């Protein structure tokens, strides 16, 4: 009783360890998914920034080419076309700048980017100024402005763009270092928690194993004590039955002599003597049945017996009683079916089952009892089937209790020890007994023993 709370505590500890391991696994999975998502998002931002910077660098070079085309234009149509190209390029620079600014983290110093952005703004202003000079057909001044103002700004933008790319790459490297450190920290934390859970699990398993071992020893000791007490009880019952048989035998003899001597003349007195003699006989039979029941639970030296031979011997005896009561016997016996049980005990098993089948089938229309002995797999099977009165489920549940008799059979002779003795004999020799019955549908009793030796089956069929 004291171990029950301990088992519950250990079970709770084991469940806690399992939940802890599950939580660690879930934490690892969550952090890995989150980290992977963050890495993917940051790298995508870095790629987008690099792409925007590249667009702006290309636009700066394109602006220089567009202003040169504007200066070389010989008519208004060509100048108008060059103006449209420059405006498209400037609009693209403006869009790329806004997109780059939206992706930047808040609150970070953006010195290089501000210089880059200001350079782009000045470039746009200088390009428009060069376009104005070109529209006035002042080509030389426009070319001079291109060389002195636009190209230096384009070169400055290209240099700042390279600087921004290097900063972007450095930021990506720092991000990777940070994520690697985060993973290392999570791995260390998870490893520590996993180690703790494993230690708790091992401790719980060790404790549970110790408790089970102690309980096993306690149960073994209790079983040995129970077996010892059962043996003492059986020995006491045998002694009591033997002591009862001692005075009962002379009593039966004296009653028989008194009845036969003629000393008692009155019919009523003779009837009383006869009733006493019958009661003494029944008492002797009951004591003999009790002795057989006590001996049935003890297994002696291993002896091989032939189940088919024992059943055949009993069929010779039971067949006369069955014929007298109008019960047909059908048999199907395989030869050489050997089991580890003495032939005398096999005959007691067969006698109890066959006599019960005949007794409770007699008087039924087309009364019939079928007997089968065969091999099935590695087992010997002894089966008795009748079409007698059958029995209810409630009766079947109590059928193997000593001295139990169902209400339907109170008028039929018996002591209520036959099936109990049979079951003890069967189980003492590593066999099983199964009974299936229904009221008015008969009864099927199947006994199975492990085979002791293999032999070629030769069926013997007949009917009596």
Short mmCIF file of C-alpha atoms in Angstrom, two decimals:
data_model
loop_
_atom_site.label_atom_id
_atom_site.label_comp_id
_atom_site.label_asym_id
_atom_site.label_seq_id
_atom_site.Cartn_x
_atom_site.Cartn_y
_atom_site.Cartn_z
CA UNK A 1 0.00 0.00 0.00
CA UNK A 2 2.88 2.38 0.76
CA UNK A 3 4.30 2.04 -2.74
CA UNK A 4 1.19 3.39 -4.48
CA UNK A 5 1.93 7.08 -3.80
CA UNK A 6 5.56 6.53 -4.84
CA UNK A 7 4.48 5.02 -8.15
CA UNK A 8 2.21 7.99 -8.79
CA UNK A 9 5.00 10.43 -7.94
CA UNK A 10 7.45 8.60 -10.23
CA UNK A 11 4.88 8.48 -12.99
CA UNK A 12 4.36 12.23 -12.66
CA UNK A 13 8.13 12.74 -12.75
CA UNK A 14 8.44 10.66 -15.89
CA UNK A 15 5.60 12.57 -17.55
CA UNK A 16 7.31 15.82 -16.54
CA UNK A 17 10.54 14.65 -18.19
CA UNK A 18 8.66 13.69 -21.36
CA UNK A 19 6.87 17.04 -21.43
CA UNK A 20 10.19 18.81 -20.88
CA UNK A 21 11.77 17.00 -23.80
CA UNK A 22 8.72 17.78 -25.94
CA UNK A 23 8.95 21.46 -24.96
CA UNK A 24 12.65 21.53 -25.87
CA UNK A 25 11.93 19.93 -29.24
CA UNK A 26 9.12 22.43 -29.88
CA UNK A 27 11.39 25.33 -28.82
CA UNK A 28 14.13 24.14 -31.16
CA UNK A 29 11.68 23.83 -34.02
CA UNK A 30 10.18 27.26 -33.36
CA UNK A 31 13.54 29.04 -33.05
CA UNK A 32 14.87 27.31 -36.18
CA UNK A 33 11.81 28.32 -38.19
CA UNK A 34 11.94 31.86 -36.85
CA UNK A 35 15.69 32.16 -37.47
CA UNK A 36 15.39 30.76 -40.97
CA UNK A 37 12.56 33.16 -41.74
CA UNK A 38 14.55 36.10 -40.36
CA UNK A 39 17.66 35.09 -42.32
CA UNK A 40 15.65 34.80 -45.51
CA UNK A 41 14.00 38.19 -44.91
CA UNK A 42 17.28 39.97 -44.14
CA UNK A 43 19.07 38.47 -47.12
CA UNK A 44 16.19 39.44 -49.35
CA UNK A 45 16.41 43.01 -48.03
CA UNK A 46 20.16 43.01 -48.68
CA UNK A 47 19.64 41.76 -52.22
CA UNK A 48 16.94 44.36 -52.81
CA UNK A 49 19.24 47.15 -51.58
CA UNK A 50 22.08 45.93 -53.76
CA UNK A 51 19.67 45.85 -56.70
CA UNK A 52 18.43 49.42 -56.01
CA UNK A 53 21.98 50.74 -55.73
CA UNK A 54 22.85 49.04 -59.01
CA UNK A 55 19.81 50.67 -60.65
CA UNK A 56 20.89 54.09 -59.47
CA UNK A 57 24.47 53.55 -60.70
CA UNK A 58 23.17 52.47 -64.10
CA UNK A 59 20.79 55.46 -64.19
CA UNK A 60 23.70 57.83 -63.41
CA UNK A 61 25.65 56.47 -66.39
CA UNK A 62 22.50 56.60 -68.55
CA UNK A 63 21.94 60.25 -67.58
CA UNK A 64 25.41 61.14 -68.79
CA UNK A 65 24.71 59.42 -72.10
CA UNK A 66 21.29 61.10 -72.36
CA UNK A 67 22.69 64.60 -71.83
CA UNK A 68 25.35 63.96 -74.46
CA UNK A 69 22.60 62.88 -76.87
CA UNK A 70 20.69 66.06 -75.98
CA UNK A 71 23.74 68.20 -76.74
CA UNK A 72 24.37 66.46 -80.06
CA UNK A 73 20.71 66.87 -81.13
CA UNK A 74 20.29 68.93 -84.30
CA UNK A 75 16.58 69.71 -84.06
CA UNK A 76 13.81 70.21 -81.51
CA UNK A 77 12.35 66.71 -82.02
CA UNK A 78 15.62 65.06 -81.07
CA UNK A 79 15.99 67.37 -78.08
CA UNK A 80 12.41 66.57 -76.98
CA UNK A 81 13.12 62.85 -77.22
CA UNK A 82 16.34 63.29 -75.20
CA UNK A 83 14.38 65.28 -72.58
CA UNK A 84 11.84 62.45 -72.21
CA UNK A 85 14.64 59.90 -71.78
CA UNK A 86 16.30 62.04 -69.08
CA UNK A 87 13.00 62.52 -67.24
CA UNK A 88 12.35 58.77 -67.28
CA UNK A 89 15.82 58.13 -65.90
CA UNK A 90 15.40 60.78 -63.20
CA UNK A 91 12.00 59.31 -62.23
CA UNK A 92 13.58 55.86 -61.94
CA UNK A 93 16.35 57.29 -59.72
CA UNK A 94 13.70 58.93 -57.54
CA UNK A 95 11.69 55.70 -57.23
CA UNK A 96 14.79 53.63 -56.43
CA UNK A 97 15.82 56.18 -53.77
CA UNK A 98 12.39 56.06 -52.10
CA UNK A 99 12.37 52.23 -52.18
CA UNK A 100 15.85 52.11 -50.62
CA UNK A 101 14.81 54.53 -47.88
CA UNK A 102 11.67 52.50 -46.98
CA UNK A 103 13.79 49.34 -46.36
CA UNK A 104 16.24 51.06 -44.00
CA UNK A 105 15.97 50.35 -40.21
CA UNK A 106 14.71 53.28 -38.13
CA UNK A 107 17.15 55.21 -35.97
CA UNK A 108 20.38 53.95 -37.58
CA UNK A 109 23.11 56.42 -38.71
CA UNK A 110 22.87 56.84 -42.51
CA UNK A 111 25.84 59.13 -43.28
CA UNK A 112 26.91 57.43 -46.50
CA UNK A 113 23.35 57.09 -47.72
CA UNK A 114 22.62 60.79 -47.06
CA UNK A 115 25.73 61.76 -49.04
CA UNK A 116 24.64 59.36 -51.80
CA UNK A 117 21.11 60.79 -51.82
CA UNK A 118 22.38 64.39 -51.91
CA UNK A 119 24.72 63.50 -54.77
CA UNK A 120 21.81 62.06 -56.73
CA UNK A 121 19.77 65.22 -56.10
CA UNK A 122 22.64 67.47 -57.29
CA UNK A 123 23.12 65.22 -60.33
CA UNK A 124 19.48 65.70 -61.28
CA UNK A 125 19.83 69.47 -60.90
CA UNK A 126 23.02 69.58 -62.98
CA UNK A 127 21.51 67.38 -65.69
CA UNK A 128 18.53 69.74 -65.95
CA UNK A 129 20.89 72.71 -66.09
CA UNK A 130 22.86 71.08 -68.91
CA UNK A 131 19.56 70.38 -70.70
CA UNK A 132 18.62 74.07 -70.41
CA UNK A 133 21.95 75.11 -71.97
CA UNK A 134 21.44 72.56 -74.72
CA UNK A 135 17.92 73.86 -75.40
CA UNK A 136 19.41 77.36 -75.83
CA UNK A 137 21.70 75.83 -78.44
CA UNK A 138 24.73 76.66 -76.35
CA UNK A 139 26.47 73.34 -77.06
CA UNK A 140 29.92 74.36 -75.90
CA UNK A 141 28.70 75.59 -72.54
CA UNK A 142 26.54 72.47 -72.23
CA UNK A 143 29.52 70.19 -72.91
CA UNK A 144 31.63 72.15 -70.48
CA UNK A 145 28.91 71.81 -67.86
CA UNK A 146 28.73 68.06 -68.56
CA UNK A 147 32.47 67.65 -68.07
CA UNK A 148 32.82 69.98 -65.09
CA UNK A 149 29.63 69.22 -63.14
CA UNK A 150 27.75 66.10 -64.30
CA UNK A 151 30.61 63.62 -64.71
CA UNK A 152 32.23 64.33 -61.33
CA UNK A 153 28.85 63.85 -59.67
CA UNK A 154 28.33 60.59 -61.57
CA UNK A 155 31.76 59.39 -60.43
CA UNK A 156 30.98 60.45 -56.86
CA UNK A 157 27.67 58.56 -57.00
CA UNK A 158 29.45 55.47 -58.33
CA UNK A 159 32.00 55.62 -55.50
CA UNK A 160 29.32 56.14 -52.84
CA UNK A 161 27.33 53.25 -54.35
CA UNK A 162 30.35 51.01 -53.98
CA UNK A 163 30.70 52.15 -50.38
CA UNK A 164 27.03 51.37 -49.76
CA UNK A 165 27.45 47.90 -51.26
CA UNK A 166 30.36 47.23 -48.93
CA UNK A 167 28.31 48.43 -45.96
CA UNK A 168 25.44 46.20 -47.08
CA UNK A 169 27.77 43.18 -47.31
CA UNK A 170 29.24 44.00 -43.88
CA UNK A 171 25.75 44.25 -42.42
CA UNK A 172 24.90 40.83 -43.90
CA UNK A 173 28.03 39.33 -42.39
CA UNK A 174 27.21 40.80 -38.96
CA UNK A 175 23.69 39.47 -39.30
CA UNK A 176 25.00 35.97 -40.02
CA UNK A 177 27.33 36.20 -37.00
CA UNK A 178 24.43 37.30 -34.81
CA UNK A 179 22.20 34.47 -36.02
CA UNK A 180 25.01 31.94 -35.54
CA UNK A 181 25.50 33.17 -31.97
CA UNK A 182 21.74 32.96 -31.40
CA UNK A 183 21.67 29.40 -32.66
CA UNK A 184 24.64 28.48 -30.48
CA UNK A 185 22.94 29.97 -27.43
CA UNK A 186 19.68 28.17 -28.19
CA UNK A 187 21.57 24.92 -28.76
CA UNK A 188 23.38 25.27 -25.43
CA UNK A 189 20.14 26.03 -23.62
CA UNK A 190 18.34 23.15 -25.31
CA UNK A 191 21.22 20.79 -24.59
CA UNK A 192 21.17 21.73 -20.91
CA UNK A 193 17.41 21.25 -20.68
CA UNK A 194 17.65 17.93 -22.57
CA UNK A 195 20.39 16.73 -20.24
CA UNK A 196 18.25 17.69 -17.26
CA UNK A 197 15.25 15.85 -18.71
CA UNK A 198 17.37 12.77 -19.39
CA UNK A 199 18.72 12.81 -15.83
CA UNK A 200 15.19 13.13 -14.47
CA UNK A 201 14.02 10.29 -16.74
CA UNK A 202 16.89 8.02 -15.70
CA UNK A 203 16.27 8.80 -12.05
CA UNK A 204 12.55 8.08 -12.41
CA UNK A 205 13.19 4.85 -14.34
CA UNK A 206 15.71 3.73 -11.72
CA UNK A 207 13.28 4.50 -8.93
CA UNK A 208 10.40 2.74 -10.68
CA UNK A 209 12.62 -0.28 -11.37
CA UNK A 210 13.58 -0.41 -7.70
CA UNK A 211 9.96 -0.21 -6.61
CA UNK A 212 8.94 -2.91 -9.10
CA UNK A 213 11.75 -5.16 -7.90
CA UNK A 214 10.68 -4.68 -4.30
CA UNK A 215 7.07 -5.34 -5.21
CA UNK A 216 8.12 -8.40 -7.21
CA UNK A 217 9.97 -9.78 -4.21
CA UNK A 218 6.98 -9.02 -1.99
CA UNK A 219 4.58 -10.69 -4.41
CA UNK A 220 6.88 -13.70 -4.74
CA UNK A 221 7.05 -14.03 -0.96
CA UNK A 222 3.27 -13.71 -0.72
CA UNK A 223 2.81 -16.33 -3.43
CA UNK A 224 5.13 -18.71 -1.64
CA UNK A 225 3.28 -18.09 1.61
CA UNK A 226 -0.05 -18.61 -0.15
CA UNK A 227 1.20 -21.82 -1.73
CA UNK A 228 2.43 -23.03 1.64
CA UNK A 229 -0.91 -22.27 3.27
CA UNK A 230 -2.80 -23.94 0.42
CA UNK A 231 -0.68 -27.03 0.87
CA UNK A 232 -1.36 -26.98 4.60
CA UNK A 233 -5.07 -26.55 3.90
CA UNK A 234 -5.08 -29.45 1.42
CA UNK A 235 -3.16 -31.61 3.86
CA UNK A 236 -5.60 -30.71 6.63
CA UNK A 237 -8.57 -31.50 4.37
CA UNK A 238 -7.08 -34.86 3.42
CA UNK A 239 -6.47 -35.69 7.05
CA UNK A 240 -10.00 -34.69 8.00
CA UNK A 241 -11.48 -36.69 5.13
CA UNK A 242 -9.33 -39.69 6.01
CA UNK A 243 -10.34 -39.44 9.65
CA UNK A 244 -14.00 -39.25 8.65
CA UNK A 245 -13.69 -42.36 6.49
CA UNK A 246 -12.33 -44.31 9.46
CA UNK A 247 -15.53 -44.51 11.55
CA UNK A 248 -17.78 -44.33 8.48
CA UNK A 249 -16.73 -47.71 7.03
CA UNK A 250 -17.65 -49.71 10.20
CA UNK A 251 -20.89 -47.73 10.42
CA UNK A 252 -21.88 -48.77 6.88
CA UNK A 253 -20.96 -52.37 7.70
CA UNK A 254 -22.98 -52.42 10.94
CA UNK A 255 -26.03 -50.95 9.19
CA UNK A 256 -25.80 -53.56 6.44
CA UNK A 257 -25.48 -56.41 9.00
CA UNK A 258 -28.40 -55.00 10.98
CA UNK A 259 -30.59 -54.89 7.89
CA UNK A 260 -29.67 -58.41 6.82
CA UNK A 261 -29.76 -60.04 10.30
CA UNK A 262 -33.53 -60.01 10.56
CA UNK A 263 -33.40 -58.57 14.05
CA UNK A 264 -35.45 -55.64 12.88
CA UNK A 265 -38.92 -56.81 11.87
CA UNK A 266 -40.98 -53.66 11.63
CA UNK A 267 -41.17 -52.25 8.09
CA UNK A 268 -40.83 -48.68 9.30
CA UNK A 269 -37.69 -49.50 11.27
CA UNK A 270 -36.23 -51.36 8.25
CA UNK A 271 -36.89 -48.32 6.08
CA UNK A 272 -35.09 -46.12 8.59
CA UNK A 273 -32.10 -48.49 8.63
CA UNK A 274 -32.05 -48.50 4.82
CA UNK A 275 -32.13 -44.68 4.75
CA UNK A 276 -29.26 -44.53 7.23
CA UNK A 277 -27.29 -46.98 5.09
CA UNK A 278 -27.90 -44.87 1.95
CA UNK A 279 -26.87 -41.70 3.78
CA UNK A 280 -23.67 -43.38 4.95
CA UNK A 281 -22.91 -44.45 1.36
CA UNK A 282 -23.50 -40.90 0.10
CA UNK A 283 -21.34 -39.56 2.88
CA UNK A 284 -18.54 -41.91 1.83
CA UNK A 285 -18.85 -40.88 -1.81
CA UNK A 286 -18.75 -37.20 -0.81
CA UNK A 287 -15.60 -37.76 1.27
CA UNK A 288 -13.97 -39.64 -1.63
CA UNK A 289 -14.85 -36.78 -4.00
CA UNK A 290 -13.40 -34.30 -1.53
CA UNK A 291 -10.18 -36.32 -1.34
CA UNK A 292 -9.91 -36.40 -5.13
CA UNK A 293 -10.48 -32.64 -5.26
CA UNK A 294 -7.67 -32.01 -2.77
CA UNK A 295 -5.26 -34.28 -4.61
CA UNK A 296 -6.15 -32.76 -8.01
CA UNK A 297 -4.21 -29.53 -7.44
CA UNK A 298 -0.90 -31.32 -6.84
CA UNK A 299 1.24 -32.44 -9.76
CA UNK A 300 3.46 -35.47 -9.24
CA UNK A 301 6.41 -36.73 -11.24
CA UNK A 302 6.14 -36.02 -15.01
CA UNK A 303 4.59 -39.11 -16.63
CA UNK A 304 3.47 -39.49 -20.24
CA UNK A 305 -0.07 -40.75 -20.71
CA UNK A 306 -2.08 -41.54 -23.84
CA UNK A 307 -5.19 -39.43 -23.90
CA UNK A 308 -6.95 -41.53 -26.54
CA UNK A 309 -6.37 -44.74 -24.56
CA UNK A 310 -7.75 -43.24 -21.35
CA UNK A 311 -10.85 -41.95 -23.16
CA UNK A 312 -11.38 -45.29 -24.93
CA UNK A 313 -11.22 -47.11 -21.60
CA UNK A 314 -13.81 -44.80 -20.06
CA UNK A 315 -16.06 -45.05 -23.11
CA UNK A 316 -16.33 -48.81 -22.53
CA UNK A 317 -17.64 -48.17 -19.03
CA UNK A 318 -19.88 -45.21 -19.86
CA UNK A 319 -21.37 -46.80 -22.99
CA UNK A 320 -23.45 -49.26 -20.95
CA UNK A 321 -24.89 -46.50 -18.77
CA UNK A 322 -25.53 -44.35 -21.85
CA UNK A 323 -27.31 -47.19 -23.65
CA UNK A 324 -29.47 -47.87 -20.60
CA UNK A 325 -30.50 -44.18 -20.49
CA UNK A 326 -31.08 -43.91 -24.24
CA UNK A 327 -28.06 -41.68 -25.01
CA UNK A 328 -26.13 -42.27 -28.24
CA UNK A 329 -22.33 -41.97 -28.03
CA UNK A 330 -20.36 -40.78 -31.05
CA UNK A 331 -16.58 -40.93 -31.01
CA UNK A 332 -13.68 -39.68 -33.10
CA UNK A 333 -10.38 -40.67 -31.54
CA UNK A 334 -6.92 -40.05 -32.94
CA UNK A 335 -4.33 -42.64 -31.91
CA UNK A 336 -1.12 -42.06 -29.98
CA UNK A 337 -2.12 -38.66 -28.58
CA UNK A 338 0.38 -38.37 -25.72
CA UNK A 339 0.37 -35.76 -22.99
CA UNK A 340 2.34 -35.14 -19.79
CA UNK A 341 -0.33 -36.48 -17.45
CA UNK A 342 -0.70 -39.96 -15.85
CA UNK A 343 -3.32 -42.23 -17.41
CA UNK A 344 -5.17 -42.58 -14.09
CA UNK A 345 -5.71 -38.82 -13.90
CA UNK A 346 -6.71 -38.68 -17.56
CA UNK A 347 -9.35 -41.32 -16.81
CA UNK A 348 -10.68 -39.22 -13.92
CA UNK A 349 -10.96 -36.22 -16.26
CA UNK A 350 -12.71 -38.28 -18.93
CA UNK A 351 -15.01 -39.91 -16.37
CA UNK A 352 -16.17 -36.61 -14.92
CA UNK A 353 -16.86 -35.03 -18.31
CA UNK A 354 -18.46 -38.08 -19.93
CA UNK A 355 -20.61 -38.98 -16.94
CA UNK A 356 -21.85 -35.37 -16.67
CA UNK A 357 -22.67 -35.27 -20.40
CA UNK A 358 -24.63 -38.54 -20.23
CA UNK A 359 -26.33 -37.63 -16.94
CA UNK A 360 -27.60 -34.22 -18.10
CA UNK A 361 -28.54 -35.39 -21.61
CA UNK A 362 -30.59 -38.44 -20.62
CA UNK A 363 -34.28 -38.05 -21.23
CA UNK A 364 -33.89 -35.51 -24.04
CA UNK A 365 -35.26 -36.28 -27.52
CA UNK A 366 -32.53 -37.72 -29.75
CA UNK A 367 -30.08 -37.60 -26.83
CA UNK A 368 -26.53 -37.60 -28.17
CA UNK A 369 -22.98 -37.15 -26.82
CA UNK A 370 -20.00 -36.67 -29.16
CA UNK A 371 -16.44 -37.36 -28.03
CA UNK A 372 -13.35 -36.23 -29.92
CA UNK A 373 -9.62 -36.69 -29.28
CA UNK A 374 -7.25 -35.09 -31.81
CA UNK A 375 -4.16 -32.99 -32.39
CA UNK A 376 -4.44 -29.33 -33.24
CA UNK A 377 -1.13 -27.59 -33.77
CA UNK A 378 1.07 -28.49 -30.84
CA UNK A 379 -1.82 -29.40 -28.54
CA UNK A 380 -3.87 -32.45 -27.68
CA UNK A 381 -7.62 -31.77 -27.69
CA UNK A 382 -10.28 -33.69 -25.78
CA UNK A 383 -13.77 -32.43 -26.57
CA UNK A 384 -17.17 -33.55 -25.26
CA UNK A 385 -20.32 -32.14 -26.89
CA UNK A 386 -23.89 -32.94 -25.85
CA UNK A 387 -27.37 -31.75 -26.76
CA UNK A 388 -28.60 -31.77 -23.18
CA UNK A 389 -30.33 -29.13 -21.09
CA UNK A 390 -27.46 -26.64 -21.24
CA UNK A 391 -26.98 -23.88 -18.68
CA UNK A 392 -27.21 -20.11 -18.28
CA UNK A 393 -24.32 -17.64 -18.18
CA UNK A 394 -24.85 -17.09 -14.46
CA UNK A 395 -24.53 -20.83 -13.85
CA UNK A 396 -21.40 -21.01 -16.02
CA UNK A 397 -19.78 -18.30 -13.92
CA UNK A 398 -20.16 -20.40 -10.75
CA UNK A 399 -19.80 -23.84 -12.28
CA UNK A 400 -16.23 -24.53 -11.16
CA UNK A 401 -16.80 -23.55 -7.55
CA UNK A 402 -16.56 -26.57 -5.17
CA UNK A 403 -19.96 -27.96 -4.10
CA UNK A 404 -21.86 -25.66 -6.46
CA UNK A 405 -24.98 -27.12 -8.05
CA UNK A 406 -27.34 -25.16 -10.26
CA UNK A 407 -31.05 -25.02 -9.38
CA UNK A 408 -31.93 -26.99 -12.53
CA UNK A 409 -29.87 -30.01 -11.42
CA UNK A 410 -30.86 -30.22 -7.77
CA UNK A 411 -32.94 -33.32 -8.47
CA UNK A 412 -30.07 -35.15 -10.25
CA UNK A 413 -27.52 -37.05 -8.10
CA UNK A 414 -24.13 -35.34 -7.65
CA UNK A 415 -21.83 -33.59 -5.17
CA UNK A 416 -20.77 -30.47 -7.09
CA UNK A 417 -17.08 -31.42 -7.07
CA UNK A 418 -16.65 -33.16 -10.45
CA UNK A 419 -15.96 -30.11 -12.66
CA UNK A 420 -13.95 -28.36 -9.94
CA UNK A 421 -11.76 -31.47 -9.61
CA UNK A 422 -11.44 -31.76 -13.39
CA UNK A 423 -10.33 -28.16 -13.78
CA UNK A 424 -7.72 -28.49 -11.03
CA UNK A 425 -6.35 -31.65 -12.66
CA UNK A 426 -6.18 -30.02 -16.09
CA UNK A 427 -4.51 -26.80 -14.90
CA UNK A 428 -2.07 -28.72 -12.68
CA UNK A 429 -0.74 -30.37 -15.87
CA UNK A 430 -0.46 -27.11 -17.89
CA UNK A 431 -3.75 -27.61 -19.70
CA UNK A 432 -6.82 -25.45 -20.24
CA UNK A 433 -10.53 -26.18 -19.91
CA UNK A 434 -13.15 -24.16 -21.78
CA UNK A 435 -16.92 -24.56 -21.51
CA UNK A 436 -19.58 -23.11 -23.83
CA UNK A 437 -23.27 -23.66 -23.18
CA UNK A 438 -26.73 -22.16 -23.62
CA UNK A 439 -30.05 -23.17 -22.07
CA UNK A 440 -31.71 -25.85 -24.19
CA UNK A 441 -28.81 -25.92 -26.70
CA UNK A 442 -26.43 -28.35 -25.02
CA UNK A 443 -22.86 -27.96 -23.76
CA UNK A 444 -19.39 -28.12 -25.30
CA UNK A 445 -16.39 -28.78 -23.04
CA UNK A 446 -12.90 -28.54 -24.57
CA UNK A 447 -9.74 -29.64 -22.77
CA UNK A 448 -6.33 -28.85 -24.24
CA UNK A 449 -2.94 -30.24 -23.16
CA UNK A 450 0.52 -29.59 -24.62
CA UNK A 451 1.61 -32.58 -26.70
CA UNK A 452 4.29 -34.74 -25.08
CA UNK A 453 5.44 -36.49 -28.29
CA UNK A 454 4.58 -36.55 -32.00
CA UNK A 455 3.00 -39.57 -33.62
CA UNK A 456 1.22 -40.17 -36.92
CA UNK A 457 -2.51 -39.57 -36.36
CA UNK A 458 -4.76 -42.54 -37.14
CA UNK A 459 -8.47 -41.77 -36.68
CA UNK A 460 -10.83 -44.28 -35.08
CA UNK A 461 -14.52 -43.63 -35.72
CA UNK A 462 -17.56 -45.33 -34.36
CA UNK A 463 -20.84 -44.95 -32.57
CA UNK A 464 -22.42 -46.65 -29.61
#
